[in-house]
Coordinates of C-alpha atoms and ligand atoms in Angstrom, one line a residue:
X1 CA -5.8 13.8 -28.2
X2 CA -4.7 11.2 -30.4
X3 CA -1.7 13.0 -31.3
X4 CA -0.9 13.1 -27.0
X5 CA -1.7 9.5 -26.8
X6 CA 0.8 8.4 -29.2
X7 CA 3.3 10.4 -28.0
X8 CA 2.5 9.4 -24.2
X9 CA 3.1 5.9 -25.8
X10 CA 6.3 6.5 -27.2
X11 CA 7.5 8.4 -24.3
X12 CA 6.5 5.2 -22.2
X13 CA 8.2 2.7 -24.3
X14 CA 11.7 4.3 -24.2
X15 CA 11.3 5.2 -21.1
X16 CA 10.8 1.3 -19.7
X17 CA 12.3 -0.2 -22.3
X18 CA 10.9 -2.9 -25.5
X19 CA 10.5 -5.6 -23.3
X20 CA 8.6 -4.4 -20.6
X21 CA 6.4 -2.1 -22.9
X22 CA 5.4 -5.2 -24.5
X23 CA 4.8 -7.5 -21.4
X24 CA 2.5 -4.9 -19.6
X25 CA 1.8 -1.4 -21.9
X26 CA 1.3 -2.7 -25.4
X27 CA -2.4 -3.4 -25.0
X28 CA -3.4 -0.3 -23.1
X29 CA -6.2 1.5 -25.4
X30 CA -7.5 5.3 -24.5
X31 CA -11.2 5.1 -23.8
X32 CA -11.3 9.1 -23.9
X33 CA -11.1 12.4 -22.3
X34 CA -13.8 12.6 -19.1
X35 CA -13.9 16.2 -17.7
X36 CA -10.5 16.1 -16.0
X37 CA -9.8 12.2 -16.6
X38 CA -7.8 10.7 -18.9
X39 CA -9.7 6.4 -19.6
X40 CA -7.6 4.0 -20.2
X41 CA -8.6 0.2 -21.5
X42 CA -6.8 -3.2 -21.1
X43 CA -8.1 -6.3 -21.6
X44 CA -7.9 -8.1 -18.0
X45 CA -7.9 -7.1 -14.5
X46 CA -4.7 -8.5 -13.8
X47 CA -3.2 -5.9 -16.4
X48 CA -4.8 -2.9 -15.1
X49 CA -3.9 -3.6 -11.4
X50 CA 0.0 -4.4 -13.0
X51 CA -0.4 -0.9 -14.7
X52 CA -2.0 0.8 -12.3
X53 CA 0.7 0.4 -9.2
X54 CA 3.8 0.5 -11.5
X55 CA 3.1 3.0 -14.1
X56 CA -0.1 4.9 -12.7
X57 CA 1.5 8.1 -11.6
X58 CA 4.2 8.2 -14.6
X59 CA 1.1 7.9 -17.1
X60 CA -0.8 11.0 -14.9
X61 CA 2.6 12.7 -15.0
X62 CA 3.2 12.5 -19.1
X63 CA -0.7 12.8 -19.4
X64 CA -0.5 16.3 -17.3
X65 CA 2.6 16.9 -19.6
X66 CA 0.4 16.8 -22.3
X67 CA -2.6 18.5 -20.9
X68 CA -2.2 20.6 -18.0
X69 CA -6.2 20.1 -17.4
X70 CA -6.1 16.2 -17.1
X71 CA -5.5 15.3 -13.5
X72 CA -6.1 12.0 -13.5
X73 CA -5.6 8.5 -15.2
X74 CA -8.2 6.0 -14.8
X75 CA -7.8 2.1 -15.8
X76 CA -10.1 0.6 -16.7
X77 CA -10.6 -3.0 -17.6
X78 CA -12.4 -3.1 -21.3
X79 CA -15.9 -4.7 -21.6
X80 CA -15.9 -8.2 -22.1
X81 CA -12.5 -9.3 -20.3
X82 CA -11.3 -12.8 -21.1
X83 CA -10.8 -14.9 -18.4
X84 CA -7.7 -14.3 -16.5
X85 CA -5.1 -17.0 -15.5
X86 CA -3.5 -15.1 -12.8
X87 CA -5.0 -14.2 -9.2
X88 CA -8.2 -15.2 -10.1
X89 CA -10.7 -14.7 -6.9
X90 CA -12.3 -17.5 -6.3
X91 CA -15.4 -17.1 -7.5
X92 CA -16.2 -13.5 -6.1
X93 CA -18.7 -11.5 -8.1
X94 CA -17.2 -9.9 -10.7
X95 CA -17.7 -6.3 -10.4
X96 CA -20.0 -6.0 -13.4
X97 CA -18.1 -7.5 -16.7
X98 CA -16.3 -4.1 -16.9
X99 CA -15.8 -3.4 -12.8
X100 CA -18.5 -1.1 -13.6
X101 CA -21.2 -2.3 -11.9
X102 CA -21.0 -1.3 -7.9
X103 CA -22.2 2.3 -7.0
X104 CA -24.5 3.8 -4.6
X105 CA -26.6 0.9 -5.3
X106 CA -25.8 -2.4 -4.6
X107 CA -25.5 -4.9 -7.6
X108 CA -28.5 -7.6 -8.3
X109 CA -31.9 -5.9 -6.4
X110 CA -34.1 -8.8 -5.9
X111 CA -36.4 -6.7 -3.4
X112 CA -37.9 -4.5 -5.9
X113 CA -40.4 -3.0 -3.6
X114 CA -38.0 -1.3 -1.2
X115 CA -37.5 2.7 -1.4
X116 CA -33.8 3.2 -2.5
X117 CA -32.1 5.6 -2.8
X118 CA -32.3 8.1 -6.4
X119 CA -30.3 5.6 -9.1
X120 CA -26.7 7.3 -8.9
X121 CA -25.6 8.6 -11.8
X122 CA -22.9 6.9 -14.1
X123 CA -19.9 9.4 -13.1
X124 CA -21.2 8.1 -9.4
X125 CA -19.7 4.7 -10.5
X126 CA -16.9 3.7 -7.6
X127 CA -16.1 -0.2 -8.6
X128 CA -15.2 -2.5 -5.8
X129 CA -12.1 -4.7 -6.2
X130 CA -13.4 -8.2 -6.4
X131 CA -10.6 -9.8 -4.9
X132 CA -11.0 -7.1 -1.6
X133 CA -13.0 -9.5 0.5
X134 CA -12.6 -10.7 3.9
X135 CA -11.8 -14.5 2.1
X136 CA -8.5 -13.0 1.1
X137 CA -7.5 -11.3 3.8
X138 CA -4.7 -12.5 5.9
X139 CA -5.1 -12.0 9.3
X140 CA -1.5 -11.3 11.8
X141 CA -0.6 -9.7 14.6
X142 CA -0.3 -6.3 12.7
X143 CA -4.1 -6.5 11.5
X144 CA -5.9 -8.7 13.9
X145 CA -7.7 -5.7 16.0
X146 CA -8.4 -4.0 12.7
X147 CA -9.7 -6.9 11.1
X148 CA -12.0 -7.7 13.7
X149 CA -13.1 -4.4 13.8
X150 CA -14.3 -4.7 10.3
X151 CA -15.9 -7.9 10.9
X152 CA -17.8 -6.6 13.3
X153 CA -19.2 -3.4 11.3
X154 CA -19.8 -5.6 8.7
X155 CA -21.8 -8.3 10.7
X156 CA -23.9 -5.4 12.7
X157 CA -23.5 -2.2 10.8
X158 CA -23.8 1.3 13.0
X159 CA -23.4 -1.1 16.2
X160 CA -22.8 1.7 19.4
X161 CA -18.9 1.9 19.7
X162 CA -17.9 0.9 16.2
X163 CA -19.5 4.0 14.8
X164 CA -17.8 5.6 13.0
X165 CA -14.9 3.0 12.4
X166 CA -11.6 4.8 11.8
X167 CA -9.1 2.5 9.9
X168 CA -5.6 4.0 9.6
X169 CA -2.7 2.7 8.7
X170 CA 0.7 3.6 6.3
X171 CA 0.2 3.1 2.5
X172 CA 0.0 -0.3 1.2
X173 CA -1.2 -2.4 4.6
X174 CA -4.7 -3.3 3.5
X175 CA -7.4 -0.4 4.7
X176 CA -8.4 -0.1 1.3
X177 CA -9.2 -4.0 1.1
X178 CA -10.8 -4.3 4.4
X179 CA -13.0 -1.2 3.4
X180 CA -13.9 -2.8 0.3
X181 CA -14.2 -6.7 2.4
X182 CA -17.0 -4.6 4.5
X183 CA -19.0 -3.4 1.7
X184 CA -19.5 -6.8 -0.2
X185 CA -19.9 -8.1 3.2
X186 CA -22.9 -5.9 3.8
X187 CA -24.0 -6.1 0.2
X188 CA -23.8 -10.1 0.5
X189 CA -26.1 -9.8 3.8
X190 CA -28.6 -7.9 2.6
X191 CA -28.7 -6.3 -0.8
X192 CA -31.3 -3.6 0.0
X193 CA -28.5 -1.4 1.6
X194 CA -26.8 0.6 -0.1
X195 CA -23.3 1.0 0.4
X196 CA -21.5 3.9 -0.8
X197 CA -17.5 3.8 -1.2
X198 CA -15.5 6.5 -2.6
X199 CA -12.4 8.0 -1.9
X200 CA -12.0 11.6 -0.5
X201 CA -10.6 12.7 -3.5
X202 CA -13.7 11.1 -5.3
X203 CA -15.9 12.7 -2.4
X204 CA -14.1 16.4 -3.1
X205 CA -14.5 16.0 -6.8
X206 CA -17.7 15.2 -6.8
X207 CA -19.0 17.9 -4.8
X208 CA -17.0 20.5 -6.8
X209 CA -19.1 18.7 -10.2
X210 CA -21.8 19.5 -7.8
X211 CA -21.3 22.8 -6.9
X212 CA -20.6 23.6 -10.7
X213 CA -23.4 22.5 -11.8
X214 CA -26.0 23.6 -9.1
X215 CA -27.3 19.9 -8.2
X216 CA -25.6 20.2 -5.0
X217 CA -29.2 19.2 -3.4
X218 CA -29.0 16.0 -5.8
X219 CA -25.0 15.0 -4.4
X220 CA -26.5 16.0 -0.7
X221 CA -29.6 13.7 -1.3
X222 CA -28.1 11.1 -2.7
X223 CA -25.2 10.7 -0.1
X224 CA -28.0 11.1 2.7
X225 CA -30.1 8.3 1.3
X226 CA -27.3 5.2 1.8
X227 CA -26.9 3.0 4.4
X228 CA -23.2 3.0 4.9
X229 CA -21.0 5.5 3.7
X230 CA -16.8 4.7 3.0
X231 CA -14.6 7.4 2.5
X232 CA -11.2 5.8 2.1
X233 CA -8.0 8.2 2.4
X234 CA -9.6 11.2 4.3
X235 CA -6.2 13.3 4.8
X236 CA -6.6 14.3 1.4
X237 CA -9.3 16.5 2.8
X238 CA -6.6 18.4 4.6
X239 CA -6.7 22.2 3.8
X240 CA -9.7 21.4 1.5
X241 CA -11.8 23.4 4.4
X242 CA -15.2 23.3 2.0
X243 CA -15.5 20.0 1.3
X244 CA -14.6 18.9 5.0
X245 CA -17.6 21.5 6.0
X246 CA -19.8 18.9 3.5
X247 CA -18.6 16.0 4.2
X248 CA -19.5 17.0 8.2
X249 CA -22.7 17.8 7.1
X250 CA -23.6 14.3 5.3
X251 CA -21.6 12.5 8.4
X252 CA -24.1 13.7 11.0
X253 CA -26.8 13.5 9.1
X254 CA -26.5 10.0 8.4
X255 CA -24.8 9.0 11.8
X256 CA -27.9 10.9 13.5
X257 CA -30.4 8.6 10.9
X258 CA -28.1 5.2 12.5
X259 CA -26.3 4.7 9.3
X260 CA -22.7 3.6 9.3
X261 CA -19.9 5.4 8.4
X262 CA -16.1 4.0 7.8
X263 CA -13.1 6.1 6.9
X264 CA -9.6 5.7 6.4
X265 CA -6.7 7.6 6.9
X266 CA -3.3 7.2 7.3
X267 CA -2.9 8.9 10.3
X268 CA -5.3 8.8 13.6
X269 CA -7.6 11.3 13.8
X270 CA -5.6 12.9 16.0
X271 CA -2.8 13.8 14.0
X272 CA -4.9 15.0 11.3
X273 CA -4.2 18.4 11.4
X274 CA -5.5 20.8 8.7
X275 CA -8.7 18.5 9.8
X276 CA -11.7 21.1 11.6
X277 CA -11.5 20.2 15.4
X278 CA -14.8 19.3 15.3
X279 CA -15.0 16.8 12.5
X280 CA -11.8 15.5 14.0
X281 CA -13.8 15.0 17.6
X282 CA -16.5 12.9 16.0
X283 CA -14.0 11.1 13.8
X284 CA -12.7 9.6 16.8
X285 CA -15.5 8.9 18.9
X286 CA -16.2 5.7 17.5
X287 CA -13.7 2.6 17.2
X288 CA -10.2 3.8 16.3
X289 CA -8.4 0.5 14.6
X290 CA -5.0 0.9 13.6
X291 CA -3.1 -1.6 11.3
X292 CA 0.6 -1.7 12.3
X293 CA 3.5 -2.7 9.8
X294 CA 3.4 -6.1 8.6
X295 CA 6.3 -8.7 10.3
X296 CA 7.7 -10.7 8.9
X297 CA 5.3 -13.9 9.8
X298 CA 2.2 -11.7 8.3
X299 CA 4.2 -11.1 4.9
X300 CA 4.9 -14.9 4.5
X301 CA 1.3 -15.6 5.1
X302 CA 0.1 -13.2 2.5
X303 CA 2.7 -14.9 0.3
X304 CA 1.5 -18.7 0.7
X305 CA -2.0 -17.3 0.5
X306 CA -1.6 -15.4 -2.6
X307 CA 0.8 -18.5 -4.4
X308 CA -2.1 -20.7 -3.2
X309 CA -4.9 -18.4 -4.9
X310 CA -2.6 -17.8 -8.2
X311 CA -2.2 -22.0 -8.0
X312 CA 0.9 -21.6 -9.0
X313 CA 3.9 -23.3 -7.8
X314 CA 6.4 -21.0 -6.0
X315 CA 9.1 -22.8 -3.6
X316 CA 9.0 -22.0 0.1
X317 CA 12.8 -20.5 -0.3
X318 CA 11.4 -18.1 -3.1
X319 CA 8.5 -16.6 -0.5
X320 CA 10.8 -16.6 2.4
X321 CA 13.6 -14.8 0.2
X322 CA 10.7 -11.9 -0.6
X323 CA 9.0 -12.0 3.1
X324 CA 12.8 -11.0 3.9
X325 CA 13.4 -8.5 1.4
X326 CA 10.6 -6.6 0.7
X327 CA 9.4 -5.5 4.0
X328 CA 7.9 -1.5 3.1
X329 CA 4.2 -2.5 2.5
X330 CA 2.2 -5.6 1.7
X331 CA 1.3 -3.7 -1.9
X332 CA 5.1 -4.2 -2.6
X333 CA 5.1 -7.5 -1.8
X334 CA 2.6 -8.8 -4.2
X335 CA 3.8 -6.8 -6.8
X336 CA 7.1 -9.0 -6.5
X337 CA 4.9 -11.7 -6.9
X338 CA 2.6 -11.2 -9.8
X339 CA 5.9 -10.2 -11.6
X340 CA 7.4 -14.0 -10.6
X341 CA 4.2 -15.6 -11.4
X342 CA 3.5 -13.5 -14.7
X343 CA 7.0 -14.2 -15.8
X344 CA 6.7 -17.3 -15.2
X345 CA 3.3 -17.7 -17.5
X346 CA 4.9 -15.8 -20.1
X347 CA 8.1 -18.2 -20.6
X348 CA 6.8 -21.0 -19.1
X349 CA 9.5 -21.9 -16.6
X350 CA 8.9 -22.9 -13.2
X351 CA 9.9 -20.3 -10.7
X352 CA 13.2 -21.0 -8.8
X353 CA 15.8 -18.8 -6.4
X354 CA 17.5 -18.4 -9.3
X355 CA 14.8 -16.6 -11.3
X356 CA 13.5 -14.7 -8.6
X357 CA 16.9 -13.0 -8.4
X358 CA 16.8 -12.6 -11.5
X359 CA 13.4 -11.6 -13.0
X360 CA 13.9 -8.9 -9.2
X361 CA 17.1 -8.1 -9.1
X362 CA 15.8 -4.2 -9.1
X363 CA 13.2 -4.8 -6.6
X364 CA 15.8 -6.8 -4.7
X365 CA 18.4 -4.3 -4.9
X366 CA 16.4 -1.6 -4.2
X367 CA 15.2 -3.0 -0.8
X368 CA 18.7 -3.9 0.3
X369 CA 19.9 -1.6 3.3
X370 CA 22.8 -0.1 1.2
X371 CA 24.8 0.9 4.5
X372 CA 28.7 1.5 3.9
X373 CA 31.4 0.3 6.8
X374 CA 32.0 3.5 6.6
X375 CA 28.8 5.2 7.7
X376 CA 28.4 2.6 10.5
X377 CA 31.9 3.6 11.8
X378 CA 30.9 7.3 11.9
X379 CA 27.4 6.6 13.3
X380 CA 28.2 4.4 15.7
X381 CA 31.4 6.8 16.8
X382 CA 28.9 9.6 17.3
X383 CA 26.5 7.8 19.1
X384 CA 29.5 6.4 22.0
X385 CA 30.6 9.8 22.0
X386 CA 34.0 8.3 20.3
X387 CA 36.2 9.6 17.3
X388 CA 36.0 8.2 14.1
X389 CA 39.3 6.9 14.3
X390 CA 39.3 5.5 17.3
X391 CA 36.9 2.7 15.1
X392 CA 40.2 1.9 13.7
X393 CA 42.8 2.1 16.1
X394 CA 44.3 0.0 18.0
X395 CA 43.1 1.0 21.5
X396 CA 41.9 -1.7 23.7
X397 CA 40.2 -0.3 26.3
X398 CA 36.6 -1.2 26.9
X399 CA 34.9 2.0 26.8
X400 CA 36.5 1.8 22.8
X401 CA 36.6 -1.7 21.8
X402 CA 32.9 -2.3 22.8
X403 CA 31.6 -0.1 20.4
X404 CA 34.0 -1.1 17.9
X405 CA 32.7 -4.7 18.2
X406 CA 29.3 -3.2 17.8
X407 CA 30.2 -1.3 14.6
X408 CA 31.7 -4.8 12.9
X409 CA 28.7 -6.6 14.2
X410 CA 26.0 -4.4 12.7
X411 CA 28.9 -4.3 9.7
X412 CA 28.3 -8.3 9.0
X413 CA 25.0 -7.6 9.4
X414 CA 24.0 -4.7 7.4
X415 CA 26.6 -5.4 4.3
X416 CA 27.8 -7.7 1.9
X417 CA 31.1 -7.7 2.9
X418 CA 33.2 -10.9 4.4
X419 CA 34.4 -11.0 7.6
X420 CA 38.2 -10.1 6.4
X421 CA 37.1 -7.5 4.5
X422 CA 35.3 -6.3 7.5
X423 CA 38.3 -6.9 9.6
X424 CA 40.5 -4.9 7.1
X425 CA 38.0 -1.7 7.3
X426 CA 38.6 -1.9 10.7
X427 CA 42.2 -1.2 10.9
X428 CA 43.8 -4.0 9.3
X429 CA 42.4 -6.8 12.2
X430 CA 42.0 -9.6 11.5
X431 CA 38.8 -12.2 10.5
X432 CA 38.7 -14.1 13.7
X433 CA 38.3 -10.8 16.0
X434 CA 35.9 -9.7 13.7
X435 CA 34.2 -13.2 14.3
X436 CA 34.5 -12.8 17.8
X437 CA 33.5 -9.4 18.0
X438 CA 30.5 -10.8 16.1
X439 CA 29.4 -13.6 18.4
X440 CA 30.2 -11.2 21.3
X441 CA 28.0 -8.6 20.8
X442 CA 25.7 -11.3 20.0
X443 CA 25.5 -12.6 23.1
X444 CA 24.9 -9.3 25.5
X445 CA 22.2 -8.5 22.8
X446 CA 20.5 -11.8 24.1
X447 CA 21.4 -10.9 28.0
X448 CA 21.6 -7.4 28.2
X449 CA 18.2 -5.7 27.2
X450 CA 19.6 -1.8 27.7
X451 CA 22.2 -3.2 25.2
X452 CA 19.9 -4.9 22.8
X453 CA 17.9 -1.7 22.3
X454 CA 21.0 0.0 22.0
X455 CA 22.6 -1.6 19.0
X456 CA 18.6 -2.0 17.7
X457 CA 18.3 1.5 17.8
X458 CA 21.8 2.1 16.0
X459 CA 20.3 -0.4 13.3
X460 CA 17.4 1.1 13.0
X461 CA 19.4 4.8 12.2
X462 CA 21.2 3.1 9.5
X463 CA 18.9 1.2 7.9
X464 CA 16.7 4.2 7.2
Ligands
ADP1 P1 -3.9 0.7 1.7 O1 -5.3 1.1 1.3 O2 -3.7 0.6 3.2 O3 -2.9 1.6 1.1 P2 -4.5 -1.7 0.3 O4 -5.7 -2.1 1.0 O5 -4.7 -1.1 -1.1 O6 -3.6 -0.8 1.2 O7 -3.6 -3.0 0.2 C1 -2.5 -3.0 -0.8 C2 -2.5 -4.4 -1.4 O8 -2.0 -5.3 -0.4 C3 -3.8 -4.9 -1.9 O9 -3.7 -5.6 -3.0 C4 -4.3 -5.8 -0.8 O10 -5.1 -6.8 -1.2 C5 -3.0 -6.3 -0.2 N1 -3.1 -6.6 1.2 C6 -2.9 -5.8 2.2 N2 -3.0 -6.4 3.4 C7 -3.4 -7.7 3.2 C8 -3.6 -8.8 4.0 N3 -3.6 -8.8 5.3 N4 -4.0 -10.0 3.3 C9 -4.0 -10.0 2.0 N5 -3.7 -9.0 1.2 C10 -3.4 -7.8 1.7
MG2 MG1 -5.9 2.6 0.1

């Protein structure tokens, strides 16, 4: 084991390189070998959560390499963390010194006298992110009706209509962290209920260690005896037809006892298919909250929120440049970030345009809409019904040079390239009718809404 470890190491550090092995790998420790899981210790929170969402997978991937029966990597923040300069959370608990502490039970029980539920067992152990609270949530357009969905379970848990609440969503747009702003929510209202948050992969793993072991009554119990159940990332029970027949078991039973359930997905429950009919019906008979991708207001939000919380110093051009840029998920967004402010730490320079292109230029350049002149010609030929050359000829006529304007218009704005460069591509015309073709097409977008969806459409093809 020590033998794969090293080796894992090894293949990590050529693989990323000196310098980034020693900014973010160096200190990573292996804990051990659990059942199927491969532990693995740094020293602060900001580390793991750096490690988790750039290297996670490749570390599963070499692990599995190396052991065909590990299936999973789990980082872990060692005992005893120092204090962390970075992102701290404003003086959230701290899940347990190690993150260890939330689980089936809630975390301090002043109210000794209260049944609870039978202590879970430390494999049971599903840590809450600290920083996952409503507090540090930002709240847009995309995520208003979701957020106040939560809000609501969270003030009045199992109200009628909001039961269960169905959060879905694409990866990376926060239904982990308003799952997780729910539970310390309930927990901080009343911590005699026991909230229970695990992901369906967790839920399907345990109940296999169940099954295996014959203390399925124990995992049934257990499950049964909390007040709110979370499952987080249901359509990873697609297919898995046993587990889906359990987890419809423990859902009715506690919806029929008037405890709350919340589960995520990132589809409605509609689409779920591979999901029984029936679990799919009572999935949706409660609130359905979607969160819709972020705009580009949201994402600069998130950014001064998260500069503000990191008190670090990161000029409005630098956030704007990002809120631009980065657009896929909200997850992407801060990792951009923490790698500004981290850098930042580490050399002690203030962060400027310049170093954000520079400590980014990968992230950059991997968001950037690499479109060629050329596939806009072609596409936007097929979609007038033209030939491709008739993007470069010299025919005038309108049914032609319409869509030839569009083509150098989305070409301005979908390249690099300068208007005679674009005007050259376009058989040999020059700058100013690209210019005009430019300002043109402009201006039907802003009075022609048929025309407007048009060319947004043909952006849309090419940018994805
Ligand atoms: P999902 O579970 O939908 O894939 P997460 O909840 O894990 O996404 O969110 C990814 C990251 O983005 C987390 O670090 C989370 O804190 C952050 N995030 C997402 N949405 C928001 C938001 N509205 N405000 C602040 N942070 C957010
Ligand atoms: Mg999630």
């Amino acid at each position: 084991m020590v033998a794969c470890w090293a080796r894992i190491r090894a293949r990590l550090r050529d693989e990323v390189g000196e310098v980034e092995y020693r900014t973010w790998l160096r200190q990573m420790t292996l804990q051990g070998i659990d059942g199927e899981e491969a532990v693995i210790l740094l020293p602060t929170r900001f580390l793991r959560d750096w490690v988790n969402s750039h290297y996670g997978d490749r570390l599963r991937a070499l692990w599995q390499a190396e052991d065909g029966n590990i299936r999973r990597v789990d980082v872990r923040v060692a005992q005893a963390a120092p204090a962390e300069p970075v992102f701290a959370d404003g003086g959230k608990p701290s899940p347990g010194a190690a993150g260890l502490a939330e689980s089936l039970a809630p975390a301090p029980l002043p109210r000794p006298a209260e049944p609870r539920a039978p202590e879970p067992r430390s494999d049971w152990v599903v840590p809450l992110e600290a920083r996952f609270t409503f507090d540090t949530f930002v709240v847009g357009k995309p995520n208003e009706f979701a957020h106040a969905c939560a809000r609501r379970v969270a003030e009045k848990p199992a109200s009628p209509g909001f039961n269960p609440l169905f959060l879905y969503g694409g990866v990376g747009l926060g239904k982990t962290h308003l799952m997780h702003a729910i539970a310390w929510a309930i927990r901080e209202g009343d911590t005699a209920r026991t909230v229970a948050y695990m992901s369906a992969e967790k839920f399907m793993y345990r109940f296999i260690a169940a099954l295996r072991s014959q203390s399925t009554m124990e995992f049934k119990e257990t499950l049964r005896a909390v007040d709110v159940l979370m499952i987080d990332d249901l359509q990873f029970l697609i297919g898995k037809d046993n587990t889906q027949e359990e987890f419809f078991h423990t859902f009715n039973a506690l919806v029929d006892q008037g405890k709350q359930i919340v589960v995520s997905s990132d589809k409605p429950p509609s689409d779920l298919a591979g999901i029984e009919d029936r679990l799919r019906t009572r999935l949706g008979c409660g609130m359905v909250a979607d969160l819709h991708a972020t705009t580009y207001e949201l994402r600069l939000s998130i950014l001064q929120a998260k500069a503000a919380a990191a008190q670090v110093a990161v000029p409005t051009k630098v956030l704007e440049l990002l809120a631009t840029k980065i657009v896929t998920n909200v997850r992407e967004l801060e990792g951009a970030l923490n790698r500004l402010v981290a850098h930042a730490n580490l050399f002690g320079r203030p962060i400027t345009i310049d170093s954000a292109h520079e400590v980014l230029h990968d992230v950059l350049r991997a968001h950037e809409k690499r479109v060629s002149i050329e596939e806009i010609q072609r596409k936007v030929a097929e979609h007038y019904n033209l030939r491709l050359t008739d993007m470069v000829s010299a025919r005038r006529a309108r049914n032609v040079a319409r869509p030839r304007q569009v083509a150098m218009y989305l070409a301005k704005q979908l390249t690099q390239r300068s208007l005679p460069e674009i005007g050259r591509r376009f058989g040999n015309r020059d700058h100013t009718t690209v210019m005009h073709a430019v300002s043109r097409v402009a201006e039907l977008i802003a009075q022609d809404a048929a025309f407007a969806e048009d060319v947004a459409l043909l952006r849309k093809m090419l940018e994805t």
